[in-house]
Amino acid sequence: MLKKVQISDKNSGRIIAEYPIVLEILGVSSKDYCKEAWENAIDEGVVDPTRTARYEVEVVNDIWDKQ
């Protein structure tokens, strides 16, 4: 399933990053999608991994489901 995940700054509400995430594993949760997006944001340097409380990571919609 492909889901769109957004990362935003909690103080300003500004969207920092948005990722389409595909996980091909059965039984994955929204938390799994958010974790993958967070790791992408760290790799790209758009978030400070030492200040996780500053950010909100959430699945904003299902883009498609292959079922």
C-alpha positions in Angstrom: 0.0 0.0 0.0 1.2 3.5 -0.8 0.5 6.2 1.8 1.4 9.9 2.0 3.2 10.9 5.2 3.8 14.5 6.3 6.3 15.8 8.7 5.5 19.2 10.2 6.9 21.6 12.8 4.6 21.5 15.9 5.3 25.1 16.8 4.6 26.7 13.4 2.4 24.1 11.8 4.7 24.4 8.7 5.0 21.2 6.6 8.7 20.3 6.4 8.5 17.2 4.3 6.0 14.9 2.5 6.8 11.4 1.4 5.0 8.7 -0.5 5.8 5.6 1.4 5.3 2.0 0.1 5.5 -0.9 2.5 4.9 -4.4 0.9 4.6 -6.2 4.3 1.3 -7.5 5.7 0.0 -6.1 8.9 1.9 -2.8 8.9 0.6 0.1 10.9 0.5 3.8 10.4 3.4 4.0 12.9 5.5 1.9 10.4 4.8 4.3 7.6 5.7 7.3 9.9 9.0 5.6 11.0 10.0 5.1 7.3 9.2 8.8 6.5 11.1 10.0 9.6 14.2 8.0 8.5 14.0 9.5 5.0 13.8 13.0 6.6 16.9 12.3 8.7 18.8 11.0 5.6 17.9 14.2 3.7 18.8 16.4 6.6 15.4 18.2 6.8 14.8 17.3 10.5 17.0 17.4 13.6 16.9 13.8 14.9 17.9 15.0 18.4 14.7 17.1 18.7 12.0 14.6 17.9 9.4 16.3 20.1 9.5 19.4 17.8 7.9 17.5 14.9 4.7 15.8 14.1 4.7 12.8 11.7 1.4 11.6 10.4 -0.2 9.6 7.6 -2.4 12.1 5.7 -4.0 9.7 3.2 -3.9 6.4 1.4 -2.8 7.0 -2.2 -3.6 3.5 -3.4 -4.1 -0.1 -2.2 -3.2 -3.0 -4.4 -5.8 -5.4 -2.9 
